[in-house]
């Protein structure tokens, strides 16, 4: 297989990437960024830096054990998150239950 993700530019999913439609992604790995935030890595080659709300959603929909997130599918949608008292565009994550629809948190 020729991995072409190196040619796709910025690998991070942004809210504007999801305006037309949501998307499903499969988590293949995660790491802690240099800024101390968890970053999900998806089978597609894209990544998502998690805010507190998305971490809480993953924990509620799966487990506090980050390794249990591997192999899980999530839905990414454009939404808003409160930052310093102001709503800002953000990527909102929903956990897709094994064999089912997404869990809205």
PDB file of N, CA and C in Angstrom:
ATOM      1  N   UNK A   1       0.840  -1.175   0.000  1.00  0.00           N
ATOM      2  CA  UNK A   1       0.000   0.000   0.000  1.00  0.00           C
ATOM      3  C   UNK A   1       0.891   1.247   0.000  1.00  0.00           C
ATOM      4  N   UNK A   2       0.532   2.216  -0.795  1.00  0.00           N
ATOM      5  CA  UNK A   2       1.239   3.492  -0.812  1.00  0.00           C
ATOM      6  C   UNK A   2       0.454   4.488   0.028  1.00  0.00           C
ATOM      7  N   UNK A   3       0.981   4.848   1.182  1.00  0.00           N
ATOM      8  CA  UNK A   3       0.313   5.774   2.090  1.00  0.00           C
ATOM      9  C   UNK A   3       0.442   7.196   1.551  1.00  0.00           C
ATOM     10  N   UNK A   4      -0.664   7.755   1.095  1.00  0.00           N
ATOM     11  CA  UNK A   4      -0.673   9.078   0.488  1.00  0.00           C
ATOM     12  C   UNK A   4      -1.046  10.187   1.467  1.00  0.00           C
ATOM     13  N   UNK A   5      -1.225   9.861   2.758  1.00  0.00           N
ATOM     14  CA  UNK A   5      -1.631  10.882   3.722  1.00  0.00           C
ATOM     15  C   UNK A   5      -0.596  11.987   3.865  1.00  0.00           C
ATOM     16  N   UNK A   6       0.652  11.700   3.540  1.00  0.00           N
ATOM     17  CA  UNK A   6       1.681  12.732   3.654  1.00  0.00           C
ATOM     18  C   UNK A   6       1.453  13.884   2.679  1.00  0.00           C
ATOM     19  N   UNK A   7       0.602  13.669   1.669  1.00  0.00           N
ATOM     20  CA  UNK A   7       0.347  14.685   0.657  1.00  0.00           C
ATOM     21  C   UNK A   7      -0.965  15.448   0.876  1.00  0.00           C
ATOM     22  N   UNK A   8      -1.676  15.170   1.967  1.00  0.00           N
ATOM     23  CA  UNK A   8      -2.992  15.781   2.138  1.00  0.00           C
ATOM     24  C   UNK A   8      -2.968  17.103   2.898  1.00  0.00           C
ATOM     25  N   UNK A   9      -1.810  17.599   3.252  1.00  0.00           N
ATOM     26  CA  UNK A   9      -1.753  18.869   3.982  1.00  0.00           C
ATOM     27  C   UNK A   9      -2.052  18.655   5.452  1.00  0.00           C
ATOM     28  N   UNK A  10      -2.684  19.642   6.061  1.00  0.00           N
ATOM     29  CA  UNK A  10      -3.001  19.597   7.483  1.00  0.00           C
ATOM     30  C   UNK A  10      -3.955  18.435   7.764  1.00  0.00           C
ATOM     31  N   UNK A  11      -3.542  17.487   8.624  1.00  0.00           N
ATOM     32  CA  UNK A  11      -4.372  16.307   8.862  1.00  0.00           C
ATOM     33  C   UNK A  11      -5.492  16.516   9.888  1.00  0.00           C
ATOM     34  N   UNK A  12      -5.568  17.698  10.504  1.00  0.00           N
ATOM     35  CA  UNK A  12      -6.548  17.906  11.569  1.00  0.00           C
ATOM     36  C   UNK A  12      -7.924  18.270  11.009  1.00  0.00           C
ATOM     37  N   UNK A  13      -8.960  17.606  11.529  1.00  0.00           N
ATOM     38  CA  UNK A  13     -10.331  17.899  11.148  1.00  0.00           C
ATOM     39  C   UNK A  13     -10.720  19.228  11.787  1.00  0.00           C
ATOM     40  N   UNK A  14     -11.310  20.120  10.978  1.00  0.00           N
ATOM     41  CA  UNK A  14     -11.747  21.431  11.453  1.00  0.00           C
ATOM     42  C   UNK A  14     -13.258  21.558  11.271  1.00  0.00           C
ATOM     43  N   UNK A  15     -13.914  22.441  12.025  1.00  0.00           N
ATOM     44  CA  UNK A  15     -15.373  22.590  11.890  1.00  0.00           C
ATOM     45  C   UNK A  15     -15.817  22.859  10.458  1.00  0.00           C
ATOM     46  N   UNK A  16     -15.055  23.660   9.728  1.00  0.00           N
ATOM     47  CA  UNK A  16     -15.444  23.981   8.353  1.00  0.00           C
ATOM     48  C   UNK A  16     -15.392  22.773   7.428  1.00  0.00           C
ATOM     49  N   UNK A  17     -14.677  21.722   7.826  1.00  0.00           N
ATOM     50  CA  UNK A  17     -14.641  20.491   7.028  1.00  0.00           C
ATOM     51  C   UNK A  17     -15.959  19.726   7.114  1.00  0.00           C
ATOM     52  N   UNK A  18     -16.787  20.083   8.097  1.00  0.00           N
ATOM     53  CA  UNK A  18     -17.989  19.304   8.388  1.00  0.00           C
ATOM     54  C   UNK A  18     -19.282  20.071   8.131  1.00  0.00           C
ATOM     55  N   UNK A  19     -19.195  21.255   7.545  1.00  0.00           N
ATOM     56  CA  UNK A  19     -20.383  22.082   7.336  1.00  0.00           C
ATOM     57  C   UNK A  19     -21.382  21.388   6.415  1.00  0.00           C
ATOM     58  N   UNK A  20     -20.919  20.814   5.323  1.00  0.00           N
ATOM     59  CA  UNK A  20     -21.813  20.165   4.350  1.00  0.00           C
ATOM     60  C   UNK A  20     -22.423  18.884   4.911  1.00  0.00           C
ATOM     61  N   UNK A  21     -21.644  18.124   5.680  1.00  0.00           N
ATOM     62  CA  UNK A  21     -22.168  16.889   6.258  1.00  0.00           C
ATOM     63  C   UNK A  21     -21.236  16.382   7.342  1.00  0.00           C
ATOM     64  N   UNK A  22     -21.804  15.567   8.216  1.00  0.00           N
ATOM     65  CA  UNK A  22     -20.992  14.933   9.257  1.00  0.00           C
ATOM     66  C   UNK A  22     -20.199  13.802   8.613  1.00  0.00           C
ATOM     67  N   UNK A  23     -19.305  13.215   9.383  1.00  0.00           N
ATOM     68  CA  UNK A  23     -18.589  12.049   8.867  1.00  0.00           C
ATOM     69  C   UNK A  23     -18.272  11.083   9.991  1.00  0.00           C
ATOM     70  N   UNK A  24     -18.166   9.837   9.613  1.00  0.00           N
ATOM     71  CA  UNK A  24     -17.796   8.778  10.553  1.00  0.00           C
ATOM     72  C   UNK A  24     -16.333   8.453  10.360  1.00  0.00           C
ATOM     73  N   UNK A  25     -15.684   8.225  11.479  1.00  0.00           N
ATOM     74  CA  UNK A  25     -14.261   7.884  11.468  1.00  0.00           C
ATOM     75  C   UNK A  25     -14.030   6.742  12.442  1.00  0.00           C
ATOM     76  N   UNK A  26     -13.022   5.923  12.138  1.00  0.00           N
ATOM     77  CA  UNK A  26     -12.616   4.831  13.025  1.00  0.00           C
ATOM     78  C   UNK A  26     -11.313   5.227  13.698  1.00  0.00           C
ATOM     79  N   UNK A  27     -11.286   5.148  15.027  1.00  0.00           N
ATOM     80  CA  UNK A  27     -10.093   5.500  15.802  1.00  0.00           C
ATOM     81  C   UNK A  27      -9.088   4.354  15.694  1.00  0.00           C
ATOM     82  N   UNK A  28      -7.863   4.683  15.260  1.00  0.00           N
ATOM     83  CA  UNK A  28      -6.824   3.652  15.153  1.00  0.00           C
ATOM     84  C   UNK A  28      -5.705   3.858  16.172  1.00  0.00           C
ATOM     85  N   UNK A  29      -5.615   5.066  16.712  1.00  0.00           N
ATOM     86  CA  UNK A  29      -4.579   5.357  17.708  1.00  0.00           C
ATOM     87  C   UNK A  29      -4.900   6.705  18.357  1.00  0.00           C
ATOM     88  N   UNK A  30      -4.177   7.000  19.420  1.00  0.00           N
ATOM     89  CA  UNK A  30      -4.236   8.337  20.013  1.00  0.00           C
ATOM     90  C   UNK A  30      -2.881   8.625  20.620  1.00  0.00           C
ATOM     91  N   UNK A  31      -2.605   9.894  20.813  1.00  0.00           N
ATOM     92  CA  UNK A  31      -1.390  10.301  21.509  1.00  0.00           C
ATOM     93  C   UNK A  31      -1.679  11.610  22.242  1.00  0.00           C
ATOM     94  N   UNK A  32      -0.794  11.975  23.125  1.00  0.00           N
ATOM     95  CA  UNK A  32      -0.909  13.244  23.843  1.00  0.00           C
ATOM     96  C   UNK A  32      -0.012  14.246  23.128  1.00  0.00           C
ATOM     97  N   UNK A  33      -0.607  15.373  22.734  1.00  0.00           N
ATOM     98  CA  UNK A  33       0.132  16.379  21.971  1.00  0.00           C
ATOM     99  C   UNK A  33       1.126  17.117  22.861  1.00  0.00           C
ATOM    100  N   UNK A  34       1.961  17.910  22.232  1.00  0.00           N
ATOM    101  CA  UNK A  34       2.925  18.737  22.976  1.00  0.00           C
ATOM    102  C   UNK A  34       2.221  19.767  23.851  1.00  0.00           C
ATOM    103  N   UNK A  35       0.920  19.992  23.597  1.00  0.00           N
ATOM    104  CA  UNK A  35       0.130  20.937  24.390  1.00  0.00           C
ATOM    105  C   UNK A  35      -0.633  20.239  25.509  1.00  0.00           C
ATOM    106  N   UNK A  36      -0.402  18.925  25.655  1.00  0.00           N
ATOM    107  CA  UNK A  36      -1.026  18.165  26.735  1.00  0.00           C
ATOM    108  C   UNK A  36      -2.464  17.761  26.455  1.00  0.00           C
ATOM    109  N   UNK A  37      -2.859  17.718  25.180  1.00  0.00           N
ATOM    110  CA  UNK A  37      -4.220  17.330  24.819  1.00  0.00           C
ATOM    111  C   UNK A  37      -4.197  16.009  24.061  1.00  0.00           C
ATOM    112  N   UNK A  38      -5.198  15.161  24.314  1.00  0.00           N
ATOM    113  CA  UNK A  38      -5.279  13.925  23.533  1.00  0.00           C
ATOM    114  C   UNK A  38      -5.615  14.244  22.080  1.00  0.00           C
ATOM    115  N   UNK A  39      -4.993  13.518  21.172  1.00  0.00           N
ATOM    116  CA  UNK A  39      -5.246  13.650  19.737  1.00  0.00           C
ATOM    117  C   UNK A  39      -5.626  12.273  19.209  1.00  0.00           C
ATOM    118  N   UNK A  40      -6.818  12.180  18.621  1.00  0.00           N
ATOM    119  CA  UNK A  40      -7.242  10.929  18.004  1.00  0.00           C
ATOM    120  C   UNK A  40      -6.658  10.832  16.608  1.00  0.00           C
ATOM    121  N   UNK A  41      -6.258   9.631  16.230  1.00  0.00           N
ATOM    122  CA  UNK A  41      -5.786   9.361  14.879  1.00  0.00           C
ATOM    123  C   UNK A  41      -6.788   8.399  14.251  1.00  0.00           C
ATOM    124  N   UNK A  42      -7.250   8.734  13.036  1.00  0.00           N
ATOM    125  CA  UNK A  42      -8.287   7.956  12.376  1.00  0.00           C
ATOM    126  C   UNK A  42      -7.725   7.128  11.231  1.00  0.00           C
ATOM    127  N   UNK A  43      -8.451   6.089  10.855  1.00  0.00           N
ATOM    128  CA  UNK A  43      -8.047   5.210   9.753  1.00  0.00           C
ATOM    129  C   UNK A  43      -7.869   5.994   8.455  1.00  0.00           C
ATOM    130  N   UNK A  44      -8.582   7.097   8.302  1.00  0.00           N
ATOM    131  CA  UNK A  44      -8.510   7.916   7.094  1.00  0.00           C
ATOM    132  C   UNK A  44      -7.211   8.710   7.004  1.00  0.00           C
ATOM    133  N   UNK A  45      -6.469   8.780   8.113  1.00  0.00           N
ATOM    134  CA  UNK A  45      -5.261   9.593   8.162  1.00  0.00           C
ATOM    135  C   UNK A  45      -5.491  10.936   8.825  1.00  0.00           C
ATOM    136  N   UNK A  46      -6.756  11.299   9.021  1.00  0.00           N
ATOM    137  CA  UNK A  46      -7.060  12.556   9.704  1.00  0.00           C
ATOM    138  C   UNK A  46      -6.875  12.405  11.206  1.00  0.00           C
ATOM    139  N   UNK A  47      -6.808  13.544  11.881  1.00  0.00           N
ATOM    140  CA  UNK A  47      -6.628  13.579  13.333  1.00  0.00           C
ATOM    141  C   UNK A  47      -7.594  14.599  13.932  1.00  0.00           C
ATOM    142  N   UNK A  48      -7.894  14.430  15.217  1.00  0.00           N
ATOM    143  CA  UNK A  48      -8.734  15.375  15.939  1.00  0.00           C
ATOM    144  C   UNK A  48      -8.131  15.627  17.311  1.00  0.00           C
ATOM    145  N   UNK A  49      -7.789  16.878  17.577  1.00  0.00           N
ATOM    146  CA  UNK A  49      -7.331  17.286  18.902  1.00  0.00           C
ATOM    147  C   UNK A  49      -8.569  17.436  19.777  1.00  0.00           C
ATOM    148  N   UNK A  50      -8.598  16.739  20.895  1.00  0.00           N
ATOM    149  CA  UNK A  50      -9.801  16.695  21.721  1.00  0.00           C
ATOM    150  C   UNK A  50      -9.866  17.839  22.726  1.00  0.00           C
ATOM    151  N   UNK A  51     -11.024  18.489  22.782  1.00  0.00           N
ATOM    152  CA  UNK A  51     -11.288  19.446  23.846  1.00  0.00           C
ATOM    153  C   UNK A  51     -11.901  18.681  25.021  1.00  0.00           C
ATOM    154  N   UNK A  52     -12.134  19.357  26.125  1.00  0.00           N
ATOM    155  CA  UNK A  52     -12.662  18.694  27.321  1.00  0.00           C
ATOM    156  C   UNK A  52     -14.022  18.055  27.066  1.00  0.00           C
ATOM    157  N   UNK A  53     -14.866  18.736  26.291  1.00  0.00           N
ATOM    158  CA  UNK A  53     -16.198  18.214  26.002  1.00  0.00           C
ATOM    159  C   UNK A  53     -16.117  16.902  25.246  1.00  0.00           C
ATOM    160  N   UNK A  54     -15.232  16.817  24.240  1.00  0.00           N
ATOM    161  CA  UNK A  54     -15.107  15.583  23.469  1.00  0.00           C
ATOM    162  C   UNK A  54     -14.468  14.460  24.272  1.00  0.00           C
ATOM    163  N   UNK A  55     -13.547  14.791  25.175  1.00  0.00           N
ATOM    164  CA  UNK A  55     -12.977  13.760  26.062  1.00  0.00           C
ATOM    165  C   UNK A  55     -14.084  13.199  26.946  1.00  0.00           C
ATOM    166  N   UNK A  56     -14.897  14.081  27.502  1.00  0.00           N
ATOM    167  CA  UNK A  56     -16.001  13.643  28.366  1.00  0.00           C
ATOM    168  C   UNK A  56     -16.973  12.757  27.588  1.00  0.00           C
ATOM    169  N   UNK A  57     -17.264  13.117  26.350  1.00  0.00           N
ATOM    170  CA  UNK A  57     -18.158  12.324  25.510  1.00  0.00           C
ATOM    171  C   UNK A  57     -17.587  10.931  25.271  1.00  0.00           C
ATOM    172  N   UNK A  58     -16.299  10.846  24.962  1.00  0.00           N
ATOM    173  CA  UNK A  58     -15.668   9.537  24.749  1.00  0.00           C
ATOM    174  C   UNK A  58     -15.694   8.693  26.015  1.00  0.00           C
ATOM    175  N   UNK A  59     -15.408   9.301  27.138  1.00  0.00           N
ATOM    176  CA  UNK A  59     -15.425   8.564  28.401  1.00  0.00           C
ATOM    177  C   UNK A  59     -16.833   8.050  28.700  1.00  0.00           C
ATOM    178  N   UNK A  60     -17.845   8.911  28.513  1.00  0.00           N
ATOM    179  CA  UNK A  60     -19.227   8.507  28.784  1.00  0.00           C
ATOM    180  C   UNK A  60     -19.706   7.417  27.826  1.00  0.00           C
ATOM    181  N   UNK A  61     -19.219   7.459  26.577  1.00  0.00           N
ATOM    182  CA  UNK A  61     -19.667   6.496  25.580  1.00  0.00           C
ATOM    183  C   UNK A  61     -18.841   5.234  25.511  1.00  0.00           C
ATOM    184  N   UNK A  62     -17.680   5.235  26.170  1.00  0.00           N
ATOM    185  CA  UNK A  62     -16.805   4.056  26.126  1.00  0.00           C
ATOM    186  C   UNK A  62     -16.271   3.753  27.517  1.00  0.00           C
ATOM    187  N   UNK A  63     -15.138   4.350  27.853  1.00  0.00           N
ATOM    188  CA  UNK A  63     -14.456   4.046  29.104  1.00  0.00           C
ATOM    189  C   UNK A  63     -13.443   5.149  29.403  1.00  0.00           C
ATOM    190  N   UNK A  64     -12.980   5.205  30.653  1.00  0.00           N
ATOM    191  CA  UNK A  64     -11.911   6.150  30.994  1.00  0.00           C
ATOM    192  C   UNK A  64     -10.565   5.682  30.444  1.00  0.00           C
ATOM    193  N   UNK A  65     -10.496   4.429  30.017  1.00  0.00           N
ATOM    194  CA  UNK A  65      -9.265   3.848  29.477  1.00  0.00           C
ATOM    195  C   UNK A  65      -9.123   4.213  28.003  1.00  0.00           C
ATOM    196  N   UNK A  66      -8.193   5.097  27.693  1.00  0.00           N
ATOM    197  CA  UNK A  66      -7.986   5.546  26.324  1.00  0.00           C
ATOM    198  C   UNK A  66      -7.719   4.422  25.348  1.00  0.00           C
ATOM    199  N   UNK A  67      -7.091   3.349  25.804  1.00  0.00           N
ATOM    200  CA  UNK A  67      -6.808   2.244  24.888  1.00  0.00           C
ATOM    201  C   UNK A  67      -8.096   1.561  24.425  1.00  0.00           C
ATOM    202  N   UNK A  68      -9.183   1.719  25.194  1.00  0.00           N
ATOM    203  CA  UNK A  68     -10.460   1.120  24.782  1.00  0.00           C
ATOM    204  C   UNK A  68     -11.104   1.908  23.641  1.00  0.00           C
ATOM    205  N   UNK A  69     -10.598   3.093  23.342  1.00  0.00           N
ATOM    206  CA  UNK A  69     -11.123   3.898  22.243  1.00  0.00           C
ATOM    207  C   UNK A  69     -10.675   3.346  20.888  1.00  0.00           C
ATOM    208  N   UNK A  70      -9.555   2.626  20.872  1.00  0.00           N
ATOM    209  CA  UNK A  70      -9.015   2.102  19.621  1.00  0.00           C
ATOM    210  C   UNK A  70     -10.021   1.130  19.006  1.00  0.00           C
ATOM    211  N   UNK A  71     -10.296   1.332  17.722  1.00  0.00           N
ATOM    212  CA  UNK A  71     -11.239   0.474  17.005  1.00  0.00           C
ATOM    213  C   UNK A  71     -12.664   0.974  17.043  1.00  0.00           C
ATOM    214  N   UNK A  72     -12.955   1.961  17.883  1.00  0.00           N
ATOM    215  CA  UNK A  72     -14.313   2.500  17.980  1.00  0.00           C
ATOM    216  C   UNK A  72     -14.571   3.481  16.858  1.00  0.00           C
ATOM    217  N   UNK A  73     -15.822   3.558  16.436  1.00  0.00           N
ATOM    218  CA  UNK A  73     -16.239   4.530  15.434  1.00  0.00           C
ATOM    219  C   UNK A  73     -16.889   5.718  16.128  1.00  0.00           C
ATOM    220  N   UNK A  74     -16.624   6.885  15.567  1.00  0.00           N
ATOM    221  CA  UNK A  74     -17.221   8.121  16.073  1.00  0.00           C
ATOM    222  C   UNK A  74     -17.800   8.891  14.895  1.00  0.00           C
ATOM    223  N   UNK A  75     -18.764   9.733  15.199  1.00  0.00           N
ATOM    224  CA  UNK A  75     -19.321  10.651  14.217  1.00  0.00           C
ATOM    225  C   UNK A  75     -18.816  12.040  14.555  1.00  0.00           C
ATOM    226  N   UNK A  76     -18.345  12.762  13.564  1.00  0.00           N
ATOM    227  CA  UNK A  76     -17.853  14.117  13.747  1.00  0.00           C
ATOM    228  C   UNK A  76     -18.824  15.068  13.066  1.00  0.00           C
ATOM    229  N   UNK A  77     -19.276  16.081  13.806  1.00  0.00           N
ATOM    230  CA  UNK A  77     -20.199  17.059  13.249  1.00  0.00           C
ATOM    231  C   UNK A  77     -19.720  18.463  13.578  1.00  0.00           C
ATOM    232  N   UNK A  78     -20.127  19.418  12.770  1.00  0.00           N
ATOM    233  CA  UNK A  78     -19.822  20.820  13.049  1.00  0.00           C
ATOM    234  C   UNK A  78     -20.767  21.285  14.157  1.00  0.00           C
ATOM    235  N   UNK A  79     -20.221  21.956  15.147  1.00  0.00           N
ATOM    236  CA  UNK A  79     -21.028  22.450  16.244  1.00  0.00           C
ATOM    237  C   UNK A  79     -20.356  23.636  16.893  1.00  0.00           C
ATOM    238  N   UNK A  80     -20.753  23.899  18.130  1.00  0.00           N
ATOM    239  CA  UNK A  80     -20.168  25.000  18.890  1.00  0.00           C
ATOM    240  C   UNK A  80     -19.820  24.518  20.288  1.00  0.00           C
ATOM    241  N   UNK A  81     -18.761  25.096  20.828  1.00  0.00           N
ATOM    242  CA  UNK A  81     -18.320  24.806  22.186  1.00  0.00           C
ATOM    243  C   UNK A  81     -18.045  26.128  22.875  1.00  0.00           C
ATOM    244  N   UNK A  82     -18.407  26.207  24.144  1.00  0.00           N
ATOM    245  CA  UNK A  82     -18.168  27.423  24.901  1.00  0.00           C
ATOM    246  C   UNK A  82     -16.709  27.480  25.336  1.00  0.00           C
ATOM    247  N   UNK A  83     -16.025  28.564  24.953  1.00  0.00           N
ATOM    248  CA  UNK A  83     -14.633  28.793  25.320  1.00  0.00           C
ATOM    249  C   UNK A  83     -14.551  30.185  25.934  1.00  0.00           C
ATOM    250  N   UNK A  84     -14.117  30.241  27.178  1.00  0.00           N
ATOM    251  CA  UNK A  84     -14.033  31.514  27.899  1.00  0.00           C
ATOM    252  C   UNK A  84     -15.340  32.300  27.829  1.00  0.00           C
ATOM    253  N   UNK A  85     -16.462  31.575  27.958  1.00  0.00           N
ATOM    254  CA  UNK A  85     -17.766  32.218  27.987  1.00  0.00           C
ATOM    255  C   UNK A  85     -18.365  32.553  26.631  1.00  0.00           C
ATOM    256  N   UNK A  86     -17.650  32.269  25.549  1.00  0.00           N
ATOM    257  CA  UNK A  86     -18.153  32.567  24.211  1.00  0.00           C
ATOM    258  C   UNK A  86     -18.258  31.282  23.388  1.00  0.00           C
ATOM    259  N   UNK A  87     -19.334  31.193  22.597  1.00  0.00           N
ATOM    260  CA  UNK A  87     -19.487  30.041  21.717  1.00  0.00           C
ATOM    261  C   UNK A  87     -18.559  30.181  20.523  1.00  0.00           C
ATOM    262  N   UNK A  88     -17.842  29.112  20.242  1.00  0.00           N
ATOM    263  CA  UNK A  88     -16.902  29.080  19.109  1.00  0.00           C
ATOM    264  C   UNK A  88     -17.191  27.848  18.262  1.00  0.00           C
ATOM    265  N   UNK A  89     -16.994  27.966  16.941  1.00  0.00           N
ATOM    266  CA  UNK A  89     -17.155  26.779  16.096  1.00  0.00           C
ATOM    267  C   UNK A  89     -16.200  25.685  16.542  1.00  0.00           C
ATOM    268  N   UNK A  90     -16.685  24.458  16.549  1.00  0.00           N
ATOM    269  CA  UNK A  90     -15.826  23.336  16.946  1.00  0.00           C
ATOM    270  C   UNK A  90     -16.333  22.052  16.314  1.00  0.00           C
ATOM    271  N   UNK A  91     -15.501  21.044  16.405  1.00  0.00           N
ATOM    272  CA  UNK A  91     -15.885  19.704  15.977  1.00  0.00           C
ATOM    273  C   UNK A  91     -16.484  19.014  17.196  1.00  0.00           C
ATOM    274  N   UNK A  92     -17.710  18.535  17.037  1.00  0.00           N
ATOM    275  CA  UNK A  92     -18.391  17.822  18.118  1.00  0.00           C
ATOM    276  C   UNK A  92     -18.348  16.337  17.784  1.00  0.00           C
ATOM    277  N   UNK A  93     -17.960  15.551  18.751  1.00  0.00           N
ATOM    278  CA  UNK A  93     -17.779  14.108  18.582  1.00  0.00           C
ATOM    279  C   UNK A  93     -18.955  13.380  19.203  1.00  0.00           C
ATOM    280  N   UNK A  94     -19.434  12.353  18.527  1.00  0.00           N
ATOM    281  CA  UNK A  94     -20.453  11.452  19.069  1.00  0.00           C
ATOM    282  C   UNK A  94     -19.929  10.032  18.929  1.00  0.00           C
ATOM    283  N   UNK A  95     -20.099   9.261  19.971  1.00  0.00           N
ATOM    284  CA  UNK A  95     -19.664   7.859  19.946  1.00  0.00           C
ATOM    285  C   UNK A  95     -20.731   7.027  19.249  1.00  0.00           C
ATOM    286  N   UNK A  96     -20.316   6.184  18.339  1.00  0.00           N
ATOM    287  CA  UNK A  96     -21.226   5.263  17.671  1.00  0.00           C
ATOM    288  C   UNK A  96     -21.137   3.936  18.425  1.00  0.00           C
ATOM    289  N   UNK A  97     -22.251   3.531  19.038  1.00  0.00           N
ATOM    290  CA  UNK A  97     -22.218   2.259  19.774  1.00  0.00           C
ATOM    291  C   UNK A  97     -21.880   1.108  18.848  1.00  0.00           C
ATOM    292  N   UNK A  98     -21.260   0.113  19.379  1.00  0.00           N
ATOM    293  CA  UNK A  98     -20.914  -1.053  18.567  1.00  0.00           C
ATOM    294  C   UNK A  98     -22.197  -1.626  17.982  1.00  0.00           C
ATOM    295  N   UNK A  99     -22.304  -1.581  16.646  1.00  0.00           N
ATOM    296  CA  UNK A  99     -23.461  -2.102  15.944  1.00  0.00           C
ATOM    297  C   UNK A  99     -24.691  -1.217  16.000  1.00  0.00           C
ATOM    298  N   UNK A 100     -24.528   0.124  16.214  1.00  0.00           N
ATOM    299  CA  UNK A 100     -25.708   0.964  16.315  1.00  0.00           C
ATOM    300  C   UNK A 100     -25.496   2.395  15.867  1.00  0.00           C
ATOM    301  N   UNK A 101     -26.487   3.228  16.195  1.00  0.00           N
ATOM    302  CA  UNK A 101     -26.438   4.646  15.868  1.00  0.00           C
ATOM    303  C   UNK A 101     -25.630   5.401  16.901  1.00  0.00           C
ATOM    304  N   UNK A 102     -25.334   6.683  16.616  1.00  0.00           N
ATOM    305  CA  UNK A 102     -24.505   7.478  17.531  1.00  0.00           C
ATOM    306  C   UNK A 102     -25.252   7.800  18.819  1.00  0.00           C
ATOM    307  N   UNK A 103     -24.483   7.961  19.886  1.00  0.00           N
ATOM    308  CA  UNK A 103     -25.027   8.352  21.192  1.00  0.00           C
ATOM    309  C   UNK A 103     -24.857   9.864  21.312  1.00  0.00           C
ATOM    310  N   UNK A 104     -25.950  10.631  21.348  1.00  0.00           N
ATOM    311  CA  UNK A 104     -25.808  12.089  21.439  1.00  0.00           C
ATOM    312  C   UNK A 104     -25.509  12.531  22.872  1.00  0.00           C
ATOM    313  N   UNK A 105     -24.361  13.156  23.099  1.00  0.00           N
ATOM    314  CA  UNK A 105     -24.015  13.711  24.410  1.00  0.00           C
ATOM    315  C   UNK A 105     -23.763  15.175  24.242  1.00  0.00           C
TER     316      UNK A 105
END
